[in-house]
Amino acid sequence: MEKVILIKYGELSTKKDNINFFLTKLKDNIEWSLKDMKVNITYDLGRMFIHTEEDFDKVINKVTKIFGIHEINIGYIITENSFDEISKKVVELLKDKTFTTFKVESRRSNKKIVKTSVELSKDMGAMILKNIPNVKVDVKNPEILINMEYRLDNVLVYFEKIKGLGGYPVGTLGKGLLMLSGGIDSPVAGYLSIKRGVKIEAIYFESPPHTSFEAKDKVIKLARKLAVYNNDINLHVINFTEIQEAIYKNIPHEYLITIMRRMMYRISAIIASRKNCKILINGESIGQVASQTLTSMNAINEVVKIPVIRPVACFDKLDIIDLAKKIDTYETSILPFEDCCTIFVPKHPVINPSKEKCGEYEKLIPYEELIYKAVKGDQILKIEAQEKNIYVDLL
Ligand code: ATP
Ligand code: MG
């Protein structure tokens, strides 16, 4: 009887024609996450199995951070054929457990078995009552649930259920570019898009010397937290100083943020197209600040064609904070280092910017040239999930 880690797919099972594409990706992602361990992964359309002699807790700890998994169980594969032999094995497993009430649930994909699932459960229950003293059946609230799956080649038994993260395997939906600031919202937005199968690259705008090394380091730390879910992450660091100074010197201050964000969008769209990212992702949330009113979003969004996904657009701040705590980015996000937006914040930013005025004001600076320069200086950091080292690749 082999002890295995059993994986259930959840939403993935709804993918009919291309389910194999999703499953191969899931397998690859699990292998990536367990690359330091010796494991062998097998699967069929209903279940995936991790065969390993490594410490199960360590493996499960990693697997609970992989998207595309609905549930994880520690299972046992029974290869015996007769019901008597199978039940002996189940009793053997139960002898190690302390419980007084139980319930058996059975599934039967092997249609050669003539008994129904209900009959199989009843018969297994009877064998357990006969062989284990002082236990009884409780179908409503059992202390232990004995899950039996009668499959074509074998029988699976498992007890506890561990909840997986759900979502789709990262990479199955292509790539997206996350605008990652040091704030609370954008890492959460990144996490939510990775959850839907989007492999992300991230882009960060820095304005040295107005922004500190610590501010950048904070973004690198946040990227590293996301890298766990994303199978590493490329972080594009864009020097935004010249653009920001030009805006500050030449453009009416109430429009500083609107124009600055239009520049960020333009640069992000160029990097996205270079890196084959099909969407931009950011942490904008409706109404949170002046640049996130519907009119502002319109005035900012109009400069790019690429779809902009805002996963936390409709979340309350407190809900975003809750999620940030769950994914362990919150403590890093609240470190007190300013990013480039907070330094150049005007006293009275426009709440309803006009697109025409944006266009007029932008003529006051040579923004195309500045954008070209900023994109050319893109510094790509490869951020790994575990190791501290990063390599720098200049375009
Ligand atoms: P966050 O908490 O994510 O910083 P915020 O509430 O501070 O968001 P803004 O500063 O208006 O809001 O930024 C909105 C979004 O724009 C951010 O969530 C992020 O996606 C992007 N953004 C802002 N500043 C930067 C930056 N310096 N580099 C990259 N992206 C940025
Ligand atoms: Mg911010």
XYZ file of C-alpha atoms and ligand atoms in Angstrom:
427
model
C 0.000 0.000 0.000
C 1.639 3.203 -1.155
C 1.217 6.481 0.722
C 0.829 9.367 -1.734
C -0.136 13.004 -1.896
C -3.349 13.286 -3.785
C -4.421 16.403 -5.657
C -7.930 17.362 -6.764
C -8.409 19.942 -9.486
C -11.702 21.752 -8.811
C -12.436 24.397 -11.457
C -9.903 22.848 -13.845
C -12.172 19.862 -14.358
C -14.583 22.161 -16.240
C -12.008 22.553 -19.042
C -13.196 19.981 -21.518
C -11.150 20.005 -24.705
C -7.955 21.495 -23.387
C -7.892 19.967 -19.931
C -4.630 18.224 -20.796
C -2.948 21.558 -21.422
C -3.995 22.733 -17.948
C -2.944 19.482 -16.279
C 0.491 19.380 -17.922
C 1.036 22.957 -16.768
C -0.077 22.106 -13.255
C 2.335 19.171 -13.203
C 5.164 21.413 -14.447
C 4.379 23.991 -11.785
C 4.365 21.394 -9.021
C 7.676 20.017 -10.289
C 9.084 23.549 -10.316
C 7.963 24.192 -6.773
C 9.390 20.860 -5.571
C 12.572 21.104 -7.643
C 14.765 20.542 -4.573
C 13.003 17.309 -3.708
C 12.838 13.865 -5.250
C 9.317 13.348 -6.483
C 7.490 11.560 -9.240
C 4.182 12.968 -10.430
C 1.510 10.990 -12.249
C -2.000 12.037 -13.214
C -5.226 11.226 -14.934
C -8.227 13.399 -15.781
C -9.559 13.231 -12.249
C -6.570 13.162 -9.911
C -2.872 13.961 -9.681
C -0.497 11.987 -7.462
C 2.815 12.967 -5.934
C 4.882 9.845 -5.230
C 7.742 10.627 -2.889
C 9.742 9.521 0.090
C 10.326 13.105 1.211
C 8.735 14.528 4.329
C 5.029 14.888 3.469
C 4.544 18.040 5.557
C 7.302 19.799 3.639
C 5.819 18.790 0.302
C 2.294 19.784 1.325
C 3.527 23.141 2.603
C 4.775 23.902 -0.912
C 1.794 22.440 -2.705
C -0.645 24.602 -0.746
C 0.909 27.624 -2.487
C 0.281 26.394 -6.023
C -2.707 27.644 -7.992
C -4.979 25.219 -9.827
C -5.412 22.863 -6.890
C -8.733 22.551 -5.173
C -7.892 20.025 -2.474
C -4.942 18.049 -1.178
C -5.134 14.741 0.672
C -2.741 12.225 2.062
C -3.940 9.085 0.361
C -3.162 5.382 0.246
C -3.245 3.338 -2.927
C -4.584 -0.150 -2.395
C -3.901 -2.554 -5.248
C -5.667 -5.600 -3.817
C -8.754 -6.710 -5.701
C -11.099 -8.398 -3.299
C -13.325 -6.381 -1.001
C -12.107 -8.423 1.995
C -8.493 -7.572 1.321
C -9.302 -3.930 0.689
C -11.208 -3.618 3.942
C -8.334 -5.286 5.817
C -6.043 -2.541 4.568
C -8.510 0.153 5.593
C -8.828 -1.331 9.084
C -5.036 -1.473 9.316
C -4.857 2.270 8.545
C -7.587 3.119 11.019
C -5.888 1.286 13.865
C -3.346 4.129 14.051
C -6.067 6.700 14.525
C -8.076 7.618 17.598
C -11.757 8.195 16.958
C -15.125 7.081 18.227
C -17.386 8.025 15.324
C -16.892 7.637 11.585
C -18.557 7.763 8.215
C -17.576 6.067 4.964
C -18.086 7.834 1.643
C -17.452 5.972 -1.606
C -17.062 6.890 -5.254
C -16.943 4.329 -7.970
C -15.345 5.081 -11.310
C -14.793 1.381 -11.953
C -18.208 0.501 -13.334
C -17.352 -3.204 -13.360
C -18.078 -3.203 -9.651
C -21.686 -4.281 -9.314
C -22.337 -2.768 -5.907
C -23.510 0.840 -5.758
C -21.467 3.472 -3.908
C -23.954 3.409 -1.042
C -23.655 -0.367 -0.735
C -19.865 -0.150 -0.817
C -19.948 2.390 2.012
C -22.318 0.279 4.073
C -20.235 -2.860 3.633
C -17.008 -1.056 4.508
C -18.734 0.436 7.566
C -19.794 -3.013 8.678
C -16.212 -4.337 8.348
C -14.904 -1.439 10.417
C -17.509 -1.959 13.159
C -16.611 -5.653 13.233
C -12.851 -5.102 13.508
C -12.381 -1.938 15.535
C -13.836 -1.908 19.051
C -15.888 0.953 20.560
C -16.578 2.917 17.399
C -19.891 3.768 15.803
C -21.244 5.366 12.647
C -22.294 9.020 12.677
C -23.344 10.203 9.234
C -24.010 13.818 10.289
C -20.961 14.764 12.282
C -18.318 12.032 12.154
C -14.941 12.489 13.820
C -13.342 10.789 10.892
C -14.496 10.677 7.295
C -13.221 7.689 5.378
C -13.121 8.511 1.675
C -12.947 5.523 -0.647
C -12.477 5.781 -4.389
C -12.837 2.602 -6.403
C -10.843 3.305 -9.545
C -10.052 1.230 -12.615
C -6.678 -0.067 -11.453
C -6.752 0.493 -7.726
C -8.599 1.800 -4.714
C -7.795 5.062 -3.033
C -8.438 5.819 0.587
C -7.907 9.122 2.381
C -9.095 10.895 5.484
C -8.248 14.559 6.077
C -8.854 17.234 3.461
C -6.505 20.184 3.043
C -7.881 23.144 1.126
C -5.907 24.193 -1.952
C -5.708 27.742 -3.304
C -8.010 27.134 -6.283
C -7.611 29.222 -9.447
C -5.731 28.159 -12.574
C -2.125 26.952 -12.923
C 0.122 29.944 -13.431
C 1.004 30.412 -17.087
C -2.103 28.798 -18.527
C -3.596 32.178 -19.416
C -0.435 33.799 -20.782
C 1.422 36.766 -19.385
C 0.529 40.119 -17.792
C 2.569 43.091 -16.596
C 1.909 44.165 -13.008
C 2.524 47.794 -12.050
C 4.077 47.113 -8.682
C 4.473 49.973 -6.234
C 5.519 49.576 -2.634
C 1.914 50.010 -1.472
C -0.634 47.580 -0.136
C -2.855 47.290 -3.189
C -0.654 46.315 -6.099
C 0.849 43.126 -4.567
C -2.683 41.939 -3.829
C -3.693 42.765 -7.408
C -0.697 40.714 -8.581
C -1.627 37.760 -6.409
C -5.208 37.759 -7.691
C -4.130 37.789 -11.315
C -1.595 35.003 -10.799
C -4.472 33.071 -9.257
C -6.356 33.277 -12.545
C -3.444 31.640 -14.352
C -1.682 34.810 -15.535
C 2.089 34.632 -15.271
C 3.238 38.088 -14.301
C 6.218 40.285 -14.882
C 6.356 43.418 -12.730
C 7.310 47.002 -13.433
C 8.429 49.540 -10.846
C 9.027 53.265 -11.424
C 11.708 54.782 -9.251
C 12.864 58.379 -9.024
C 16.310 58.482 -7.470
C 17.444 60.504 -5.583
C 13.894 61.518 -4.619
C 13.109 57.889 -3.814
C 15.437 55.848 -1.637
C 17.191 52.541 -2.129
C 14.971 51.239 0.678
C 11.853 52.011 -1.348
C 13.210 49.891 -4.197
C 14.306 47.165 -1.811
C 10.773 47.050 -0.467
C 9.419 46.457 -3.984
C 12.004 43.696 -4.509
C 10.838 42.074 -1.267
C 7.234 42.269 -2.416
C 8.172 40.789 -5.779
C 9.907 37.949 -3.945
C 6.705 37.197 -2.019
C 4.778 37.030 -5.307
C 7.517 34.936 -6.913
C 6.490 31.972 -4.744
C 3.181 31.787 -6.626
C 4.530 32.894 -10.007
C 7.576 30.582 -10.388
C 10.087 33.463 -10.033
C 9.393 36.918 -11.369
C 11.048 39.456 -13.653
C 10.998 42.950 -12.195
C 11.531 45.846 -14.596
C 12.923 48.886 -12.827
C 12.345 52.095 -14.770
C 14.115 55.325 -13.935
C 11.342 57.873 -13.826
C 13.259 60.844 -12.430
C 13.619 62.909 -15.584
C 9.995 62.490 -16.557
C 8.816 63.294 -13.096
C 10.996 66.396 -12.824
C 9.885 67.612 -16.243
C 6.251 67.221 -15.238
C 6.867 68.940 -11.916
C 8.587 71.926 -13.507
C 6.287 72.480 -16.487
C 2.781 71.284 -15.786
C 0.119 72.833 -13.521
C 0.378 71.032 -10.239
C -3.214 69.885 -10.014
C -2.495 67.718 -13.088
C 0.810 66.271 -11.823
C -0.576 62.884 -10.832
C -2.836 62.486 -13.856
C -0.016 63.195 -16.306
C 2.475 61.162 -14.322
C 0.152 58.181 -14.440
C -0.415 58.602 -18.157
C 3.366 58.374 -18.575
C 3.523 55.254 -16.410
C 0.790 53.669 -18.488
C 2.548 54.504 -21.748
C 5.847 53.041 -20.570
C 4.146 49.968 -19.124
C 2.349 49.358 -22.424
C 5.674 49.432 -24.308
C 7.367 47.025 -21.880
C 4.292 44.784 -21.979
C 4.377 44.527 -25.740
C 8.110 43.780 -25.702
C 7.649 40.999 -23.199
C 4.527 39.559 -24.789
C 2.340 40.544 -21.860
C -1.269 40.753 -22.989
C -2.624 42.906 -20.149
C -1.527 45.519 -17.652
C -2.463 44.892 -14.045
C -2.522 47.476 -11.292
C -3.807 48.104 -7.789
C -6.243 50.888 -8.578
C -9.408 50.815 -6.537
C -12.450 52.894 -7.418
C -12.634 56.081 -5.415
C -9.599 55.442 -3.216
C -7.662 58.554 -4.257
C -8.142 61.449 -6.709
C -6.488 59.516 -9.540
C -8.942 56.666 -9.066
C -12.228 58.447 -9.724
C -14.002 57.187 -12.815
C -13.175 60.394 -14.718
C -9.504 60.097 -13.707
C -9.378 56.474 -14.774
C -10.792 57.521 -18.139
C -8.269 60.307 -18.627
C -5.393 58.026 -17.642
C -6.505 54.894 -19.452
C -7.055 56.624 -22.800
C -3.326 56.698 -23.600
C -3.044 52.919 -24.006
C -4.836 50.274 -26.061
C -3.793 47.271 -24.002
C -6.489 46.066 -21.548
C -5.884 47.204 -17.987
C -7.076 44.774 -15.333
C -7.685 46.130 -11.839
C -8.322 43.088 -9.654
C -9.021 45.138 -6.494
C -11.094 47.831 -8.233
C -14.207 46.920 -6.284
C -12.637 45.847 -2.988
C -12.913 47.898 0.192
C -9.521 48.886 1.575
C -10.066 46.699 4.640
C -10.685 43.668 2.435
C -7.491 44.404 0.508
C -5.611 44.639 3.801
C -7.046 41.296 4.945
C -5.831 39.631 1.775
C -2.440 41.365 2.016
C -2.056 39.879 5.489
C -3.015 36.420 4.241
C -0.426 36.478 1.474
C 2.134 37.999 3.807
C 2.804 41.207 1.890
C 1.155 43.598 4.356
C 4.055 43.982 6.795
C 6.415 44.814 3.932
C 3.938 47.181 2.266
C 3.543 49.325 5.372
C 7.281 49.942 5.776
C 7.617 53.729 5.698
C 9.573 54.299 2.482
C 8.024 56.631 -0.008
C 7.547 55.627 -3.598
C 7.760 58.148 -6.387
C 4.107 59.125 -6.309
C 4.000 60.211 -2.726
C 6.911 62.626 -3.090
C 5.381 64.642 -5.917
C 1.859 64.735 -4.559
C 0.187 68.124 -5.140
C -1.967 69.735 -2.452
C -5.088 69.733 -4.617
C -4.991 67.055 -7.311
C -7.732 67.347 -9.920
C -10.585 64.931 -9.277
C -12.224 65.267 -12.675
C -9.335 65.801 -15.122
C -10.160 66.782 -18.686
C -8.593 64.702 -21.446
C -8.142 67.804 -23.599
C -6.169 69.573 -20.898
C -4.007 66.487 -20.388
C -3.166 66.581 -24.091
C -2.369 70.297 -24.009
C -0.191 70.095 -20.914
C 1.753 67.153 -22.240
C 2.833 69.270 -25.184
C 4.825 71.315 -22.665
C 7.334 68.485 -22.193
C 9.238 66.317 -24.696
C 7.586 63.249 -23.297
C 8.093 60.904 -26.248
C 11.823 61.379 -26.044
C 11.807 60.972 -22.269
C 9.751 57.806 -22.507
C 12.128 56.401 -25.127
C 15.038 57.053 -22.775
C 13.295 55.539 -19.762
C 12.357 52.389 -21.676
C 15.899 52.058 -22.984
C 17.189 52.103 -19.413
C 14.851 49.278 -18.308
C 16.752 47.275 -15.734
C 15.437 43.741 -15.366
C 15.916 41.963 -12.064
C 15.163 38.290 -11.915
C 13.669 37.739 -8.496
C 13.688 34.194 -7.221
C 11.196 32.845 -4.745
C 13.778 31.615 -2.255
C 17.336 32.689 -2.855
C 18.498 36.157 -2.030
C 20.629 36.581 -5.149
C 19.320 38.367 -8.175
C 20.937 38.980 -11.503
C 20.731 42.168 -13.421
C 20.149 42.081 -17.122
C 20.439 45.392 -18.931
C 18.583 45.628 -22.221
P -0.671 50.898 -3.865
O -1.133 50.666 -2.490
O -0.642 49.660 -4.684
O 0.619 51.684 -3.929
P -2.147 53.288 -4.056
O -3.456 53.221 -3.387
O -1.016 53.923 -3.350
O -1.759 51.831 -4.524
P -1.586 54.892 -6.407
O -0.346 55.399 -5.830
O -2.560 55.844 -7.021
O -2.476 54.035 -5.416
O -1.255 53.835 -7.481
C -2.223 53.085 -8.143
C -1.554 51.921 -8.810
O -0.584 52.377 -9.759
C -0.757 51.063 -7.850
O -1.566 50.114 -7.217
C 0.250 50.430 -8.787
O -0.332 49.369 -9.487
C 0.555 51.577 -9.748
N 1.722 52.341 -9.283
C 1.746 53.444 -8.516
N 3.008 53.858 -8.291
C 3.809 52.991 -8.919
C 5.232 52.844 -9.063
N 6.082 53.680 -8.492
N 5.698 51.825 -9.792
C 4.850 50.947 -10.368
N 3.524 51.022 -10.264
C 2.997 52.017 -9.558
Mg 1.016 53.759 -4.019
